[in-house]
Short mmCIF file of C-alpha atoms and ligand atoms in Angstrom, two decimals:
data_model
loop_
_atom_site.label_atom_id
_atom_site.label_comp_id
_atom_site.label_asym_id
_atom_site.label_seq_id
_atom_site.Cartn_x
_atom_site.Cartn_y
_atom_site.Cartn_z
CA UNK A 1 1.67 -14.51 -20.68
CA UNK A 2 0.46 -10.90 -21.06
CA UNK A 3 -1.91 -9.64 -18.39
CA UNK A 4 -3.94 -6.46 -17.96
CA UNK A 5 -4.08 -5.33 -14.31
CA UNK A 6 -6.88 -3.14 -12.96
CA UNK A 7 -6.87 -1.29 -9.63
CA UNK A 8 -9.94 0.63 -8.44
CA UNK A 9 -10.08 -0.17 -4.70
CA UNK A 10 -10.20 3.44 -3.50
CA UNK A 11 -9.39 6.81 -5.03
CA UNK A 12 -7.07 5.91 -7.90
CA UNK A 13 -8.03 4.43 -11.24
CA UNK A 14 -5.02 2.48 -12.45
CA UNK A 15 -4.26 0.04 -15.27
CA UNK A 16 -1.06 -1.76 -16.28
CA UNK A 17 0.18 -4.46 -18.61
CA UNK A 18 2.66 -7.05 -17.35
CA UNK A 19 4.23 -9.73 -19.47
CA UNK A 20 5.78 -12.82 -17.86
CA UNK A 21 8.69 -12.67 -20.32
CA UNK A 22 9.14 -8.94 -20.96
CA UNK A 23 8.12 -7.55 -17.54
CA UNK A 24 6.10 -4.37 -17.05
CA UNK A 25 5.13 -2.93 -20.44
CA UNK A 26 3.13 0.11 -19.35
CA UNK A 27 1.15 1.51 -16.46
CA UNK A 28 -1.12 4.51 -15.97
CA UNK A 29 -2.85 6.05 -13.00
CA UNK A 30 -5.53 8.67 -12.61
CA UNK A 31 -5.69 10.18 -9.11
CA UNK A 32 -9.00 11.43 -7.74
CA UNK A 33 -7.36 13.82 -5.24
CA UNK A 34 -8.83 16.96 -6.84
CA UNK A 35 -12.29 15.34 -6.86
CA UNK A 36 -12.34 14.56 -3.13
CA UNK A 37 -10.18 17.41 -1.78
CA UNK A 38 -13.13 19.78 -1.21
CA UNK A 39 -14.77 17.17 1.07
CA UNK A 40 -11.61 16.51 3.12
CA UNK A 41 -11.66 12.78 2.34
CA UNK A 42 -12.81 10.14 -0.12
CA UNK A 43 -16.53 10.22 -1.00
CA UNK A 44 -17.24 6.59 -2.02
CA UNK A 45 -20.06 7.30 -4.49
CA UNK A 46 -18.01 9.93 -6.30
CA UNK A 47 -15.07 7.54 -6.38
CA UNK A 48 -17.15 4.80 -8.07
CA UNK A 49 -18.61 7.17 -10.64
CA UNK A 50 -15.20 8.54 -11.55
CA UNK A 51 -13.76 5.02 -11.94
CA UNK A 52 -16.56 4.30 -14.44
CA UNK A 53 -15.65 7.38 -16.49
CA UNK A 54 -11.88 6.82 -16.46
CA UNK A 55 -11.41 3.06 -16.76
CA UNK A 56 -12.07 2.46 -20.46
CA UNK A 57 -10.13 5.49 -21.82
CA UNK A 58 -7.23 4.66 -19.50
CA UNK A 59 -7.21 1.01 -20.64
CA UNK A 60 -7.15 2.04 -24.30
CA UNK A 61 -4.24 4.36 -23.54
CA UNK A 62 -2.24 1.77 -21.62
CA UNK A 63 -2.64 -0.71 -24.50
CA UNK A 64 -1.43 1.95 -26.94
CA UNK A 65 1.56 2.77 -24.74
CA UNK A 66 2.49 -0.92 -24.59
CA UNK A 67 1.97 -1.26 -28.38
CA UNK A 68 -0.42 -4.00 -27.56
CA UNK A 69 -3.76 -4.99 -29.16
CA UNK A 70 -6.77 -6.27 -27.21
CA UNK A 71 -6.09 -9.64 -28.82
CA UNK A 72 -2.55 -9.74 -27.35
CA UNK A 73 -3.96 -9.97 -23.83
CA UNK A 74 -3.98 -13.47 -22.34
CA UNK A 75 -5.50 -12.67 -18.94
CA UNK A 76 -7.04 -9.96 -16.77
CA UNK A 77 -6.41 -9.32 -13.08
CA UNK A 78 -8.48 -6.91 -11.00
CA UNK A 79 -8.46 -5.93 -7.34
CA UNK A 80 -11.22 -7.86 -5.59
CA UNK A 81 -10.63 -6.94 -1.92
CA UNK A 82 -10.25 -5.07 0.37
CA UNK A 83 -11.55 -1.62 -0.56
CA UNK A 84 -14.67 0.47 -1.15
CA UNK A 85 -17.45 -1.83 -2.38
CA UNK A 86 -18.68 0.39 -5.21
CA UNK A 87 -15.19 1.23 -6.37
CA UNK A 88 -14.13 -2.44 -6.35
CA UNK A 89 -17.29 -3.42 -8.23
CA UNK A 90 -16.46 -1.06 -11.08
CA UNK A 91 -13.03 -2.66 -11.64
CA UNK A 92 -14.31 -6.20 -11.12
CA UNK A 93 -17.26 -5.80 -13.49
CA UNK A 94 -15.09 -4.14 -16.12
CA UNK A 95 -12.42 -6.84 -15.83
CA UNK A 96 -14.87 -9.74 -15.89
CA UNK A 97 -16.83 -8.33 -18.82
CA UNK A 98 -13.66 -7.69 -20.79
CA UNK A 99 -12.39 -11.20 -20.05
CA UNK A 100 -15.71 -12.65 -21.23
CA UNK A 101 -15.67 -10.58 -24.42
CA UNK A 102 -12.06 -11.53 -25.22
CA UNK A 103 -12.58 -15.13 -24.07
CA UNK A 104 -9.55 -15.00 -21.75
CA UNK A 105 -9.28 -15.95 -18.05
CA UNK A 106 -9.68 -13.38 -15.28
CA UNK A 107 -8.63 -13.38 -11.64
CA UNK A 108 -9.66 -11.32 -8.61
CA UNK A 109 -6.59 -10.21 -6.63
CA UNK A 110 -6.18 -9.40 -2.97
CA UNK A 111 -4.88 -5.83 -2.83
CA UNK A 112 -2.62 -6.60 0.15
CA UNK A 113 -0.96 -9.49 -1.63
CA UNK A 114 -0.36 -7.19 -4.60
CA UNK A 115 1.33 -4.64 -2.26
CA UNK A 116 3.43 -7.43 -0.76
CA UNK A 117 4.66 -8.59 -4.17
CA UNK A 118 5.26 -5.08 -5.57
CA UNK A 119 9.05 -5.29 -4.94
CA UNK A 120 9.15 -8.09 -7.55
CA UNK A 121 8.51 -5.41 -10.18
CA UNK A 122 12.07 -4.24 -9.51
CA UNK A 123 15.22 -5.77 -10.97
CA UNK A 124 16.74 -6.11 -7.51
CA UNK A 125 14.05 -8.11 -5.77
CA UNK A 126 14.05 -10.27 -2.63
CA UNK A 127 14.63 -13.99 -2.31
CA UNK A 128 12.35 -16.20 -0.20
CA UNK A 129 11.90 -16.42 2.71
CA UNK A 130 11.54 -12.81 3.82
CA UNK A 131 9.86 -10.68 6.43
CA UNK A 132 7.31 -8.22 5.06
CA UNK A 133 6.30 -5.06 6.86
CA UNK A 134 3.01 -4.20 5.19
CA UNK A 135 2.03 -0.64 6.05
CA UNK A 136 -0.98 0.81 4.26
CA UNK A 137 -4.01 2.93 5.03
CA UNK A 138 -5.96 -0.02 6.42
CA UNK A 139 -3.29 -2.52 7.53
CA UNK A 140 -0.12 -2.73 9.55
CA UNK A 141 1.17 -6.29 9.56
CA UNK A 142 4.39 -8.24 9.92
CA UNK A 143 4.23 -11.27 7.66
CA UNK A 144 6.66 -14.12 7.14
CA UNK A 145 6.65 -14.90 3.42
CA UNK A 146 7.88 -18.40 2.52
CA UNK A 147 6.80 -18.22 -1.12
CA UNK A 148 4.06 -16.56 -3.19
CA UNK A 149 0.84 -17.61 -1.48
CA UNK A 150 2.56 -18.92 1.68
CA UNK A 151 2.06 -16.26 4.32
CA UNK A 152 2.28 -16.42 8.10
CA UNK A 153 1.01 -13.50 10.18
CA UNK A 154 3.54 -12.63 12.91
CA UNK A 155 1.91 -9.48 14.24
CA UNK A 156 -0.43 -6.64 13.38
CA UNK A 157 -2.00 -3.49 14.72
CA UNK A 158 -4.53 -3.87 17.49
CA UNK A 159 -6.31 -0.65 16.49
CA UNK A 160 -5.39 1.96 13.86
CA UNK A 161 -3.13 1.17 10.92
CA UNK A 162 0.01 3.29 10.53
CA UNK A 163 -1.34 5.06 7.43
CA UNK A 164 -4.67 5.61 9.16
CA UNK A 165 -2.83 7.22 12.11
CA UNK A 166 -1.02 9.54 9.68
CA UNK A 167 -4.34 10.47 8.07
CA UNK A 168 -6.18 11.02 11.37
CA UNK A 169 -3.39 13.10 12.91
CA UNK A 170 -3.17 15.17 9.71
CA UNK A 171 -6.90 15.84 10.00
CA UNK A 172 -6.76 16.87 13.64
CA UNK A 173 -3.90 19.25 12.82
CA UNK A 174 -6.13 20.78 10.13
CA UNK A 175 -4.11 19.54 7.13
CA UNK A 176 -5.88 18.92 3.81
CA UNK A 177 -6.59 15.51 2.24
CA UNK A 178 -4.60 13.37 1.50
CA UNK A 179 -3.19 13.88 4.97
CA UNK A 180 -0.44 11.25 5.34
CA UNK A 181 2.07 12.47 2.74
CA UNK A 182 1.34 16.14 3.57
CA UNK A 183 1.97 15.50 7.29
CA UNK A 184 5.19 13.69 6.50
CA UNK A 185 6.41 16.64 4.41
CA UNK A 186 5.53 19.08 7.19
CA UNK A 187 7.44 16.93 9.69
CA UNK A 188 10.66 17.66 7.79
CA UNK A 189 10.42 21.29 8.98
CA UNK A 190 9.76 20.37 12.61
CA UNK A 191 12.32 20.76 15.40
CA UNK A 192 13.49 17.67 17.25
CA UNK A 193 12.93 17.46 21.01
CA UNK A 194 10.14 20.02 21.36
CA UNK A 195 7.48 17.34 21.67
CA UNK A 196 8.03 13.74 22.65
CA UNK A 197 5.47 10.96 22.57
CA UNK A 198 5.99 7.54 24.14
CA UNK A 199 6.64 4.73 21.65
CA UNK A 200 3.57 2.47 21.74
CA UNK A 201 4.10 -1.19 22.81
CA UNK A 202 7.82 -0.59 23.31
CA UNK A 203 8.24 -2.76 26.37
CA UNK A 204 5.97 -5.46 25.04
CA UNK A 205 7.85 -8.32 23.42
CA UNK A 206 4.91 -9.27 21.18
CA UNK A 207 4.93 -8.26 17.53
CA UNK A 208 1.77 -6.18 17.61
CA UNK A 209 1.33 -2.45 17.08
CA UNK A 210 -1.05 0.15 18.50
CA UNK A 211 -1.41 3.68 17.24
CA UNK A 212 -4.68 4.98 18.64
CA UNK A 213 -3.17 6.07 22.00
CA UNK A 214 -0.51 8.03 20.14
CA UNK A 215 -3.23 9.80 18.16
CA UNK A 216 -4.92 10.83 21.44
CA UNK A 217 -1.59 12.05 22.86
CA UNK A 218 -1.08 14.18 19.74
CA UNK A 219 -4.57 15.62 20.06
CA UNK A 220 -3.98 16.57 23.69
CA UNK A 221 -0.61 18.18 22.91
CA UNK A 222 -2.14 20.17 20.04
CA UNK A 223 -5.16 21.30 22.07
CA UNK A 224 -2.94 22.51 24.93
CA UNK A 225 -0.56 24.36 22.59
CA UNK A 226 -0.68 27.84 21.06
CA UNK A 227 -1.49 26.17 17.75
CA UNK A 228 1.08 28.06 15.68
CA UNK A 229 2.35 26.81 12.32
CA UNK A 230 5.74 25.95 13.88
CA UNK A 231 4.07 23.95 16.66
CA UNK A 232 2.17 22.03 14.00
CA UNK A 233 5.49 21.15 12.36
CA UNK A 234 7.10 20.20 15.68
CA UNK A 235 4.18 17.92 16.57
CA UNK A 236 4.27 16.38 13.07
CA UNK A 237 7.98 15.70 13.56
CA UNK A 238 7.49 14.00 16.93
CA UNK A 239 4.49 11.98 15.72
CA UNK A 240 6.27 10.71 12.61
CA UNK A 241 9.37 9.80 14.62
CA UNK A 242 7.28 7.81 17.11
CA UNK A 243 5.41 5.87 14.42
CA UNK A 244 8.59 5.09 12.51
CA UNK A 245 10.45 4.05 15.68
CA UNK A 246 7.59 1.68 16.58
CA UNK A 247 7.65 0.14 13.09
CA UNK A 248 11.43 -0.28 13.21
CA UNK A 249 11.48 -1.78 16.75
CA UNK A 250 8.92 -4.46 15.92
CA UNK A 251 10.52 -5.24 12.57
CA UNK A 252 13.84 -5.76 14.34
CA UNK A 253 12.20 -8.01 16.91
CA UNK A 254 10.43 -10.06 14.22
CA UNK A 255 13.71 -10.53 12.34
CA UNK A 256 15.49 -11.73 15.45
CA UNK A 257 12.67 -14.01 16.60
CA UNK A 258 12.31 -15.66 13.22
CA UNK A 259 15.95 -15.60 12.14
CA UNK A 260 15.24 -13.80 8.88
CA UNK A 261 17.54 -11.36 7.12
CA UNK A 262 15.57 -10.25 4.08
CA UNK A 263 12.96 -7.53 4.61
CA UNK A 264 10.32 -6.12 2.30
CA UNK A 265 8.58 -2.86 3.19
CA UNK A 266 5.41 -2.31 1.16
CA UNK A 267 2.12 -0.36 1.14
CA UNK A 268 1.52 3.40 1.10
CA UNK A 269 3.54 4.21 4.23
CA UNK A 270 6.62 2.55 2.67
CA UNK A 271 6.87 5.77 0.64
CA UNK A 272 7.75 7.58 3.88
CA UNK A 273 11.27 9.02 3.69
CA UNK A 274 12.08 8.69 7.39
CA UNK A 275 10.92 5.06 7.47
CA UNK A 276 13.13 4.22 4.48
CA UNK A 277 16.06 6.08 6.03
CA UNK A 278 15.77 4.28 9.37
CA UNK A 279 15.17 0.92 7.69
CA UNK A 280 18.34 1.41 5.62
CA UNK A 281 20.28 2.25 8.78
CA UNK A 282 18.90 -0.87 10.47
CA UNK A 283 19.89 -3.00 7.51
CA UNK A 284 23.46 -1.72 7.69
CA UNK A 285 23.59 -2.36 11.43
CA UNK A 286 22.11 -5.86 11.23
CA UNK A 287 23.57 -6.88 7.86
CA UNK A 288 20.12 -7.20 6.27
CA UNK A 289 18.86 -6.82 2.74
CA UNK A 290 15.91 -4.42 2.51
CA UNK A 291 13.64 -4.15 -0.50
CA UNK A 292 11.04 -1.48 -1.30
CA UNK A 293 8.95 -0.93 -4.39
CA UNK A 294 9.89 2.25 -6.29
CA UNK A 295 7.96 5.21 -4.84
CA UNK A 296 5.10 5.18 -7.34
CA UNK A 297 4.50 1.47 -6.60
CA UNK A 298 4.43 1.95 -2.81
CA UNK A 299 0.99 3.56 -2.97
CA UNK A 300 -1.89 2.07 -4.94
CA UNK A 301 -1.14 1.18 -8.55
CA UNK A 302 -2.08 -1.43 -11.15
CA UNK A 303 1.44 -2.69 -11.91
CA UNK A 304 1.41 -4.73 -8.69
CA UNK A 305 -2.04 -6.15 -9.58
CA UNK A 306 -0.91 -7.10 -13.09
CA UNK A 307 2.25 -8.74 -11.67
CA UNK A 308 0.34 -10.75 -9.06
CA UNK A 309 -2.34 -11.72 -11.59
CA UNK A 310 0.27 -12.79 -14.11
CA UNK A 311 1.95 -15.01 -11.50
CA UNK A 312 -1.26 -16.93 -10.76
CA UNK A 313 -2.87 -16.87 -14.22
CA UNK A 314 0.36 -18.22 -15.70
CA UNK A 315 -0.04 -21.20 -13.35
CA UNK A 316 -3.60 -21.84 -14.48
CA UNK A 317 -5.31 -20.21 -11.50
CA UNK A 318 -8.32 -18.11 -12.52
CA UNK A 319 -11.91 -17.17 -11.61
CA UNK A 320 -13.97 -20.33 -11.64
CA UNK A 321 -17.43 -19.09 -12.55
CA UNK A 322 -19.14 -15.98 -13.84
CA UNK A 323 -20.14 -14.69 -10.41
CA UNK A 324 -18.70 -11.24 -9.72
CA UNK A 325 -17.63 -10.97 -6.09
CA UNK A 326 -15.85 -8.18 -4.24
CA UNK A 327 -15.20 -7.73 -0.52
CA UNK A 328 -14.78 -4.54 1.51
CA UNK A 329 -12.68 -6.43 4.03
CA UNK A 330 -10.38 -9.12 2.88
CA UNK A 331 -7.44 -10.13 4.94
CA UNK A 332 -4.57 -11.89 3.25
CA UNK A 333 -4.23 -14.33 6.15
O1 KG4 B 401 -1.32 1.50 0.07
P1 KG4 B 401 -2.08 2.75 0.05
O2 KG4 B 401 -1.86 3.68 -1.12
O3 KG4 B 401 -3.62 2.47 0.12
C1 KG4 B 401 -4.13 1.47 0.94
O4 KG4 B 401 -4.11 0.31 0.50
O5 KG4 B 401 -4.53 1.82 2.06
O6 KG4 B 401 -1.76 3.52 1.39
C2 KG4 B 401 -2.34 4.72 1.67
C3 KG4 B 401 -1.84 5.18 3.03
C4 KG4 B 401 -2.55 6.42 3.50
O7 KG4 B 401 -2.96 6.22 4.83
C5 KG4 B 401 -1.49 7.49 3.38
O8 KG4 B 401 -1.64 8.51 4.33
C6 KG4 B 401 -0.23 6.71 3.61
O9 KG4 B 401 -0.44 5.48 2.97
N1 KG4 B 401 0.96 7.38 3.03
C7 KG4 B 401 1.96 7.88 3.77
C8 KG4 B 401 2.87 8.45 2.86
N2 KG4 B 401 2.38 8.27 1.60
C9 KG4 B 401 1.20 7.61 1.74
N3 KG4 B 401 2.17 7.90 5.10
C10 KG4 B 401 3.29 8.47 5.54
N4 KG4 B 401 4.21 9.04 4.75
C11 KG4 B 401 4.05 9.06 3.41
N5 KG4 B 401 4.97 9.62 2.63
ZN1 ZN B 402 -3.12 0.03 -1.10
#
């Protein structure tokens, strides 16, 4: 089965074609960074309007790249939740209308499930069951995955998500949008040991996270400092180390508690170099197998939507009526 995947949940317009036999045929992404940069963050109305302009040309291009005709498509998958309402509506309306015109089934996909399954786009992919550390801009969750569609929530953040903490700390240090990756780059030039922040929830044996106290500690340290460029780097270093250590500690605990030895790390923060480095070290120490999507599939993309859609559509699961529904919030569990 050949499926077109559409992702428009936030500030990237992305399309991809996945074939159940031949794998990923092509994928394209248009980033809206330059559009939102002057405002210091995503402006939802501008995001929606830009998705409208880019979606059709991008879809035509992705079909061309895959040497695929409209009539070769057997299904369409689009991100349905969670995300910005207007942005989601553009992708959903486009996908549903196209499905209607081509008389093929469509399916709304949960963006978090698509992140979770992104490692299956790689040749070396995990076997079930596995532990997933899902770290994105809106979510930080530890999930036990028994099979596709069988998810058990083991723990999650009680306040800010890890990606959100990166973005907020970047903003308070005066870094431009998109803050997370820029902060992480800056952290590489920071000196160890100059600043130290306590690891949140360290003594707690539960599997939950909390990052808002850390954000406040960073703010206080920054406000009290001389605010030089080097101090910014040193704070970035200490902040990143603390977040990554918290993610690693709870992942380790979840693995032990649930006797799992396969781990998937997915979502935007899984692109973080230090997190991948420390997760690799943990896997060596504990004899684990760790799986990540390739870097471009850690952050938002349509390949993961096409893959997830193909999995379900191939099993006869599709939208049941013509109602177009999207949801700003939409937990996987
Ligand atoms: O999965 P994603 O692209 O979108 C959501 O579904 O939220 O994740 C975006 C989040 C942002 O908060 C961004 O700051 C963070 O992932 N992020 C990173 C890195 N790259 C993206 N955080 C830390 N280090 C990175 N290299
Ligand atoms: Zn995402």
